[in-house]
Amino acid sequence: MYLNVTDSAKKRLEKITDSHDGKVALYYNEGFKGTYACSIRGVFTLKLISNDSTEYAQVIDSNVGPFYIDRTDYGELTEKMTLDYNKPRNVLSLRSPYGIIADNMDVLDEDDKKVY
């Protein structure tokens, strides 16, 4: 599995990680608020986890370094993905060759609070 991070997403992530501690993880957030098809349990977000976290043991390689994920959520993703940033909308999005996985990704800290 590989995640390509676009230059604009890389800049956005650097801005966030420069002001917040932790590693970046893909987090399947089942506590989201929103309306989706009834078969969807949650949405992917990015989460800053502590450097010693063992919960997110699976690694996804990328062009900017490792992204971490819980093993139970790994099967929800595809082999090739792209993380992009839309500056006018100020949103990160995750897509695969098959379509959009998450079009408005939050970045959360370990307490599940949004970081900017």
Coordinates of N, CA, C and O in Angstrom, one line a residue:
M1 N 0.8 -1.2 0.0 CA 0.0 0.0 0.0 C 0.9 1.2 0.0 O 1.9 1.3 0.7
Y2 N 0.5 2.2 -0.8 CA 1.3 3.5 -0.9 C 0.4 4.7 -1.0 O -0.7 4.7 -1.6
L3 N 0.8 5.7 -0.3 CA 0.1 7.0 -0.3 C 0.9 8.1 -0.9 O 2.0 8.4 -0.4
N4 N 0.5 8.6 -2.0 CA 1.1 9.8 -2.6 C 0.6 11.1 -2.0 O -0.6 11.3 -2.0
V5 N 1.4 11.9 -1.4 CA 1.0 13.2 -0.8 C 1.4 14.3 -1.8 O 2.6 14.4 -2.1
T6 N 0.4 15.0 -2.3 CA 0.7 16.1 -3.2 C 1.5 17.2 -2.5 O 1.6 17.3 -1.3
D7 N 2.2 18.1 -3.3 CA 3.0 19.2 -2.7 C 2.1 20.1 -1.8 O 2.5 20.5 -0.8
S8 N 0.9 20.4 -2.3 CA 0.0 21.2 -1.5 C -0.4 20.6 -0.2 O -0.4 21.2 0.9
A9 N -0.7 19.3 -0.2 CA -1.0 18.5 1.1 C 0.2 18.5 2.0 O 0.1 18.6 3.2
K10 N 1.4 18.3 1.4 CA 2.6 18.2 2.2 C 2.8 19.5 2.9 O 3.1 19.5 4.1
K11 N 2.6 20.7 2.3 CA 2.8 22.0 2.9 C 1.8 22.1 4.0 O 2.1 22.6 5.1
R12 N 0.5 21.7 3.8 CA -0.5 21.8 4.8 C -0.2 20.9 6.1 O -0.3 21.4 7.2
L13 N 0.3 19.7 5.8 CA 0.7 18.8 6.9 C 1.9 19.3 7.7 O 1.9 19.3 8.9
E14 N 2.8 19.9 7.0 CA 4.0 20.5 7.6 C 3.6 21.6 8.6 O 4.1 21.8 9.7
K15 N 2.6 22.4 8.1 CA 2.2 23.6 8.9 C 1.5 23.0 10.2 O 1.7 23.5 11.3
I16 N 0.8 21.9 10.1 CA 0.1 21.3 11.3 C 1.1 20.7 12.2 O 1.1 20.9 13.4
T17 N 2.0 19.9 11.6 CA 3.0 19.1 12.4 C 4.1 20.0 13.0 O 4.7 19.6 14.1
D18 N 4.3 21.2 12.5 CA 5.3 22.1 13.0 C 4.8 22.7 14.3 O 5.5 23.1 15.2
S19 N 3.4 22.8 14.5 CA 2.9 23.4 15.7 C 2.2 22.3 16.6 O 1.6 22.7 17.7
H20 N 2.2 21.1 16.3 CA 1.6 20.0 17.1 C 2.5 18.8 17.1 O 3.1 18.4 16.1
D21 N 2.7 18.2 18.3 CA 3.5 17.0 18.4 C 2.8 15.7 17.9 O 1.6 15.7 17.9
G22 N 3.6 14.7 17.5 CA 3.0 13.4 17.2 C 3.3 13.0 15.8 O 3.7 13.8 14.9
K23 N 3.0 11.7 15.6 CA 3.1 11.1 14.2 C 1.7 11.2 13.6 O 0.7 11.3 14.3
V24 N 1.7 11.1 12.3 CA 0.4 11.3 11.5 C -0.2 9.8 11.3 O 0.5 9.0 10.8
A25 N -1.4 9.7 11.6 CA -2.1 8.4 11.4 C -3.4 8.6 10.6 O -4.0 9.7 10.7
L26 N -3.7 7.6 9.8 CA -5.0 7.6 9.2 C -6.0 6.9 10.2 O -5.7 5.9 10.8
Y27 N -7.0 7.6 10.6 CA -7.9 7.2 11.6 C -9.3 7.0 11.1 O -9.9 8.0 10.5
Y28 N -9.9 5.9 11.3 CA -11.3 5.6 10.8 C -12.2 6.1 12.0 O -12.4 5.4 12.9
N29 N -12.8 7.3 11.8 CA -13.5 8.0 12.8 C -15.0 7.5 12.7 O -15.7 7.9 11.9
E30 N -15.4 6.7 13.7 CA -16.8 6.2 13.7 C -17.7 7.2 14.5 O -18.9 7.0 14.6
G31 N -17.1 8.2 15.1 CA -17.9 9.2 15.9 C -18.1 10.4 15.2 O -18.4 11.5 15.8
F32 N -18.1 10.4 13.9 CA -18.3 11.6 13.1 C -19.8 12.0 13.1 O -20.7 11.2 13.4
K33 N -20.0 13.3 12.8 CA -21.4 13.8 12.7 C -21.7 14.1 11.2 O -20.9 14.8 10.6
G34 N -22.7 13.5 10.7 CA -23.0 13.7 9.3 C -23.9 12.6 8.8 O -24.3 11.7 9.5
T35 N -24.3 12.8 7.6 CA -25.3 11.8 7.0 C -24.6 11.1 5.8 O -24.1 11.8 4.9
Y36 N -24.5 9.8 5.9 CA -24.0 9.0 4.8 C -24.9 7.8 4.6 O -25.8 7.6 5.3
A37 N -24.6 7.1 3.5 CA -25.4 5.8 3.3 C -25.3 5.0 4.5 O -24.3 4.9 5.2
C38 N -26.3 4.2 4.8 CA -26.4 3.4 6.0 C -25.3 2.4 6.2 O -25.1 1.9 7.3
S39 N -24.7 2.0 5.1 CA -23.6 1.0 5.2 C -22.3 1.6 5.6 O -21.4 0.8 5.9
I40 N -22.2 2.9 5.7 CA -20.9 3.5 6.0 C -20.9 3.8 7.6 O -21.8 4.4 8.1
R41 N -19.9 3.2 8.2 CA -19.8 3.3 9.7 C -19.1 4.5 10.2 O -19.2 5.0 11.3
G42 N -18.2 5.1 9.3 CA -17.4 6.2 9.7 C -16.7 6.8 8.5 O -17.0 6.5 7.4
V43 N -15.8 7.7 8.8 CA -15.0 8.4 7.7 C -13.6 8.5 8.2 O -13.2 8.5 9.3
F44 N -12.7 8.5 7.2 CA -11.3 8.6 7.5 C -10.9 10.1 7.8 O -11.4 11.0 7.1
T45 N -10.1 10.3 8.8 CA -9.6 11.6 9.2 C -8.1 11.3 9.4 O -7.6 10.2 9.4
L46 N -7.4 12.4 9.6 CA -6.0 12.3 10.0 C -5.9 12.5 11.5 O -6.7 13.4 12.0
K47 N -5.1 11.8 12.2 CA -4.9 12.0 13.6 C -3.5 12.1 14.0 O -2.7 11.3 13.5
L48 N -3.2 13.0 14.9 CA -1.8 13.1 15.4 C -1.7 12.2 16.7 O -2.5 12.4 17.6
I49 N -0.9 11.2 16.6 CA -0.8 10.2 17.7 C 0.6 10.4 18.4 O 1.5 10.9 17.8
S50 N 0.7 10.0 19.6 CA 2.0 10.1 20.3 C 3.0 9.2 19.6 O 2.7 8.2 19.0
N51 N 4.3 9.6 19.8 CA 5.4 8.8 19.1 C 5.5 7.4 19.7 O 6.1 6.6 19.0
D52 N 5.0 7.2 20.9 CA 5.1 5.8 21.4 C 3.8 5.0 21.4 O 3.7 4.0 22.0
S53 N 2.9 5.5 20.6 CA 1.6 4.8 20.4 C 1.8 3.4 19.8 O 2.5 3.3 18.8
T54 N 1.2 2.4 20.3 CA 1.3 1.1 19.8 C -0.1 0.7 19.1 O -0.1 -0.4 18.4
E55 N -1.1 1.4 19.3 CA -2.4 1.1 18.7 C -2.4 1.2 17.2 O -3.0 0.4 16.5
Y56 N -1.6 2.1 16.6 CA -1.5 2.3 15.2 C -0.2 1.6 14.7 O 0.8 2.2 14.4
A57 N -0.2 0.3 14.6 CA 1.0 -0.5 14.3 C 1.2 -0.7 12.8 O 2.4 -1.0 12.4
Q58 N 0.2 -0.6 12.0 CA 0.4 -0.9 10.6 C 1.0 0.4 9.9 O 0.5 1.5 10.3
V59 N 1.9 0.3 9.0 CA 2.5 1.4 8.4 C 2.1 1.5 6.9 O 2.2 0.4 6.2
I60 N 1.8 2.7 6.4 CA 1.6 2.9 5.0 C 2.7 3.8 4.5 O 2.9 4.9 5.1
D61 N 3.4 3.3 3.5 CA 4.5 4.1 3.0 C 4.0 5.3 2.2 O 2.9 5.2 1.5
S62 N 4.7 6.4 2.1 CA 4.4 7.5 1.3 C 5.6 8.3 0.9 O 6.7 8.0 1.4
N63 N 5.4 9.2 0.0 CA 6.6 10.0 -0.4 C 7.0 11.1 0.6 O 8.0 11.7 0.4
V64 N 6.4 11.2 1.7 CA 6.8 12.1 2.8 C 7.1 11.3 4.1 O 7.2 12.0 5.1
G65 N 7.1 10.0 4.1 CA 7.4 9.3 5.3 C 6.2 8.4 5.6 O 5.2 8.4 4.9
P66 N 6.3 7.7 6.8 CA 5.3 6.8 7.1 C 4.0 7.4 7.6 O 4.1 8.5 8.3
F67 N 2.9 6.8 7.3 CA 1.6 7.1 7.9 C 1.2 5.9 8.7 O 1.4 4.8 8.2
Y68 N 0.6 6.0 9.8 CA 0.2 4.9 10.6 C -1.3 4.6 10.6 O -2.0 5.6 10.4
I69 N -1.6 3.4 10.8 CA -3.1 3.0 10.8 C -3.3 1.8 11.7 O -2.4 1.0 11.9
D70 N -4.5 1.8 12.3 CA -4.9 0.6 13.1 C -5.1 -0.6 12.1 O -5.7 -0.4 11.1
R71 N -4.6 -1.7 12.5 CA -4.7 -2.9 11.6 C -6.1 -3.2 11.2 O -6.4 -3.7 10.1
T72 N -7.1 -2.9 12.1 CA -8.5 -3.3 11.8 C -9.0 -2.4 10.7 O -10.0 -2.7 10.1
D73 N -8.4 -1.2 10.5 CA -8.9 -0.2 9.4 C -8.2 -0.4 8.1 O -8.6 0.2 7.1
Y74 N -7.1 -1.1 8.1 CA -6.3 -1.3 6.9 C -7.0 -1.8 5.7 O -6.8 -1.3 4.6
G75 N -7.9 -2.7 5.9 CA -8.7 -3.3 4.8 C -9.7 -2.4 4.2 O -10.2 -2.7 3.1
E76 N -9.9 -1.2 4.8 CA -10.9 -0.2 4.2 C -10.2 0.6 3.1 O -10.9 1.4 2.4
L77 N -8.9 0.4 2.9 CA -8.2 1.3 1.9 C -7.8 0.5 0.7 O -7.9 -0.7 0.7
T78 N -7.3 1.2 -0.3 CA -6.9 0.6 -1.6 C -5.4 0.6 -1.7 O -4.7 1.3 -0.9
E79 N -4.8 -0.1 -2.7 CA -3.4 -0.2 -2.8 C -2.7 1.2 -3.1 O -1.6 1.4 -2.6
K80 N -3.3 2.0 -4.0 CA -2.7 3.3 -4.3 C -3.7 4.4 -4.0 O -4.8 4.4 -4.4
M81 N -3.2 5.4 -3.2 CA -4.0 6.5 -2.8 C -3.3 7.8 -2.9 O -2.1 7.8 -3.0
T82 N -4.0 8.9 -2.9 CA -3.5 10.2 -3.0 C -4.1 11.1 -1.9 O -5.3 11.1 -1.8
L83 N -3.3 11.8 -1.2 CA -3.7 12.8 -0.2 C -3.5 14.1 -0.8 O -2.4 14.4 -1.2
D84 N -4.5 14.9 -0.9 CA -4.4 16.2 -1.6 C -5.0 17.3 -0.7 O -5.7 17.0 0.3
Y85 N -4.7 18.6 -1.0 CA -5.2 19.7 -0.2 C -5.8 20.7 -1.2 O -5.2 21.1 -2.2
N86 N -7.0 21.1 -0.9 CA -7.7 22.1 -1.7 C -7.6 23.4 -0.9 O -8.4 23.6 0.0
K87 N -6.7 24.3 -1.3 CA -6.5 25.6 -0.6 C -7.8 26.5 -0.5 O -8.1 26.9 0.6
P88 N -8.4 26.7 -1.6 CA -9.6 27.6 -1.6 C -10.7 27.0 -0.6 O -11.3 27.8 0.1
R89 N -10.8 25.7 -0.5 CA -11.8 25.1 0.4 C -11.2 24.8 1.8 O -11.9 24.5 2.7
N90 N -9.8 24.9 1.9 CA -9.1 24.6 3.1 C -9.4 23.2 3.6 O -9.7 23.0 4.8
V91 N -9.4 22.2 2.7 CA -9.7 20.8 3.1 C -8.7 19.8 2.5 O -8.2 20.0 1.4
L92 N -8.4 18.8 3.3 CA -7.6 17.7 2.8 C -8.5 16.6 2.3 O -9.7 16.4 2.8
S93 N -8.1 15.9 1.2 CA -9.0 14.8 0.7 C -8.1 13.6 0.4 O -6.9 13.7 0.1
L94 N -8.7 12.4 0.5 CA -8.1 11.2 0.2 C -8.8 10.5 -0.9 O -10.1 10.3 -0.8
R95 N -8.1 10.1 -1.9 CA -8.8 9.4 -3.0 C -7.9 8.2 -3.5 O -6.7 8.1 -3.2
S96 N -8.6 7.4 -4.3 CA -7.9 6.2 -4.9 C -8.2 6.3 -6.4 O -9.0 7.1 -6.8
P97 N -7.6 5.4 -7.2 CA -8.0 5.3 -8.6 C -9.5 5.0 -8.8 O -10.0 5.3 -9.9
Y98 N -10.2 4.5 -7.8 CA -11.6 4.1 -7.9 C -12.5 5.2 -7.4 O -13.7 5.1 -7.6
G99 N -12.0 6.3 -6.9 CA -12.9 7.4 -6.4 C -12.4 8.0 -5.1 O -11.4 7.7 -4.6
I100 N -13.3 8.9 -4.6 CA -13.0 9.6 -3.4 C -13.2 8.7 -2.2 O -14.3 8.1 -2.1
I101 N -12.3 8.7 -1.3 CA -12.4 8.0 0.0 C -12.9 8.9 1.1 O -13.8 8.6 1.8
A102 N -12.3 10.1 1.1 CA -12.8 11.1 2.1 C -12.5 12.5 1.5 O -11.4 12.8 1.1
D103 N -13.5 13.3 1.3 CA -13.4 14.6 0.6 C -13.2 15.8 1.5 O -12.9 16.9 1.0
N104 N -13.3 15.6 2.8 CA -13.2 16.7 3.7 C -12.6 16.2 5.1 O -13.3 16.0 6.0
M105 N -11.3 15.9 5.0 CA -10.7 15.2 6.2 C -10.3 16.2 7.3 O -9.6 17.2 7.0
D106 N -10.7 15.9 8.5 CA -10.3 16.7 9.6 C -8.9 16.2 10.1 O -8.5 15.1 9.7
V107 N -8.2 17.0 10.8 CA -7.0 16.6 11.5 C -7.2 16.7 13.0 O -7.6 17.8 13.4
L108 N -7.1 15.6 13.7 CA -7.5 15.6 15.1 C -6.2 15.3 16.0 O -5.3 14.7 15.5
D109 N -6.3 15.8 17.2 CA -5.2 15.5 18.2 C -5.6 14.2 18.9 O -6.7 13.6 18.6
E110 N -4.8 13.8 19.9 CA -5.1 12.5 20.6 C -6.4 12.6 21.4 O -7.0 11.6 21.7
D111 N -6.9 13.8 21.7 CA -8.2 14.0 22.4 C -9.3 14.1 21.4 O -10.4 14.5 21.9
D112 N -9.1 13.9 20.2 CA -10.1 14.0 19.1 C -10.6 15.4 18.9 O -11.8 15.6 18.5
K113 N -9.8 16.4 19.2 CA -10.1 17.8 19.0 C -9.4 18.2 17.7 O -8.3 17.8 17.4
K114 N -10.2 19.0 16.9 CA -9.7 19.4 15.6 C -8.5 20.4 15.8 O -8.5 21.2 16.6
V115 N -7.5 20.1 14.9 CA -6.3 21.0 14.9 C -6.3 21.7 13.6 O -6.7 21.2 12.6
Y116 N -5.7 22.9 13.6 CA -5.6 23.7 12.3 C -4.2 24.1 11.9 O -3.3 24.1 12.7

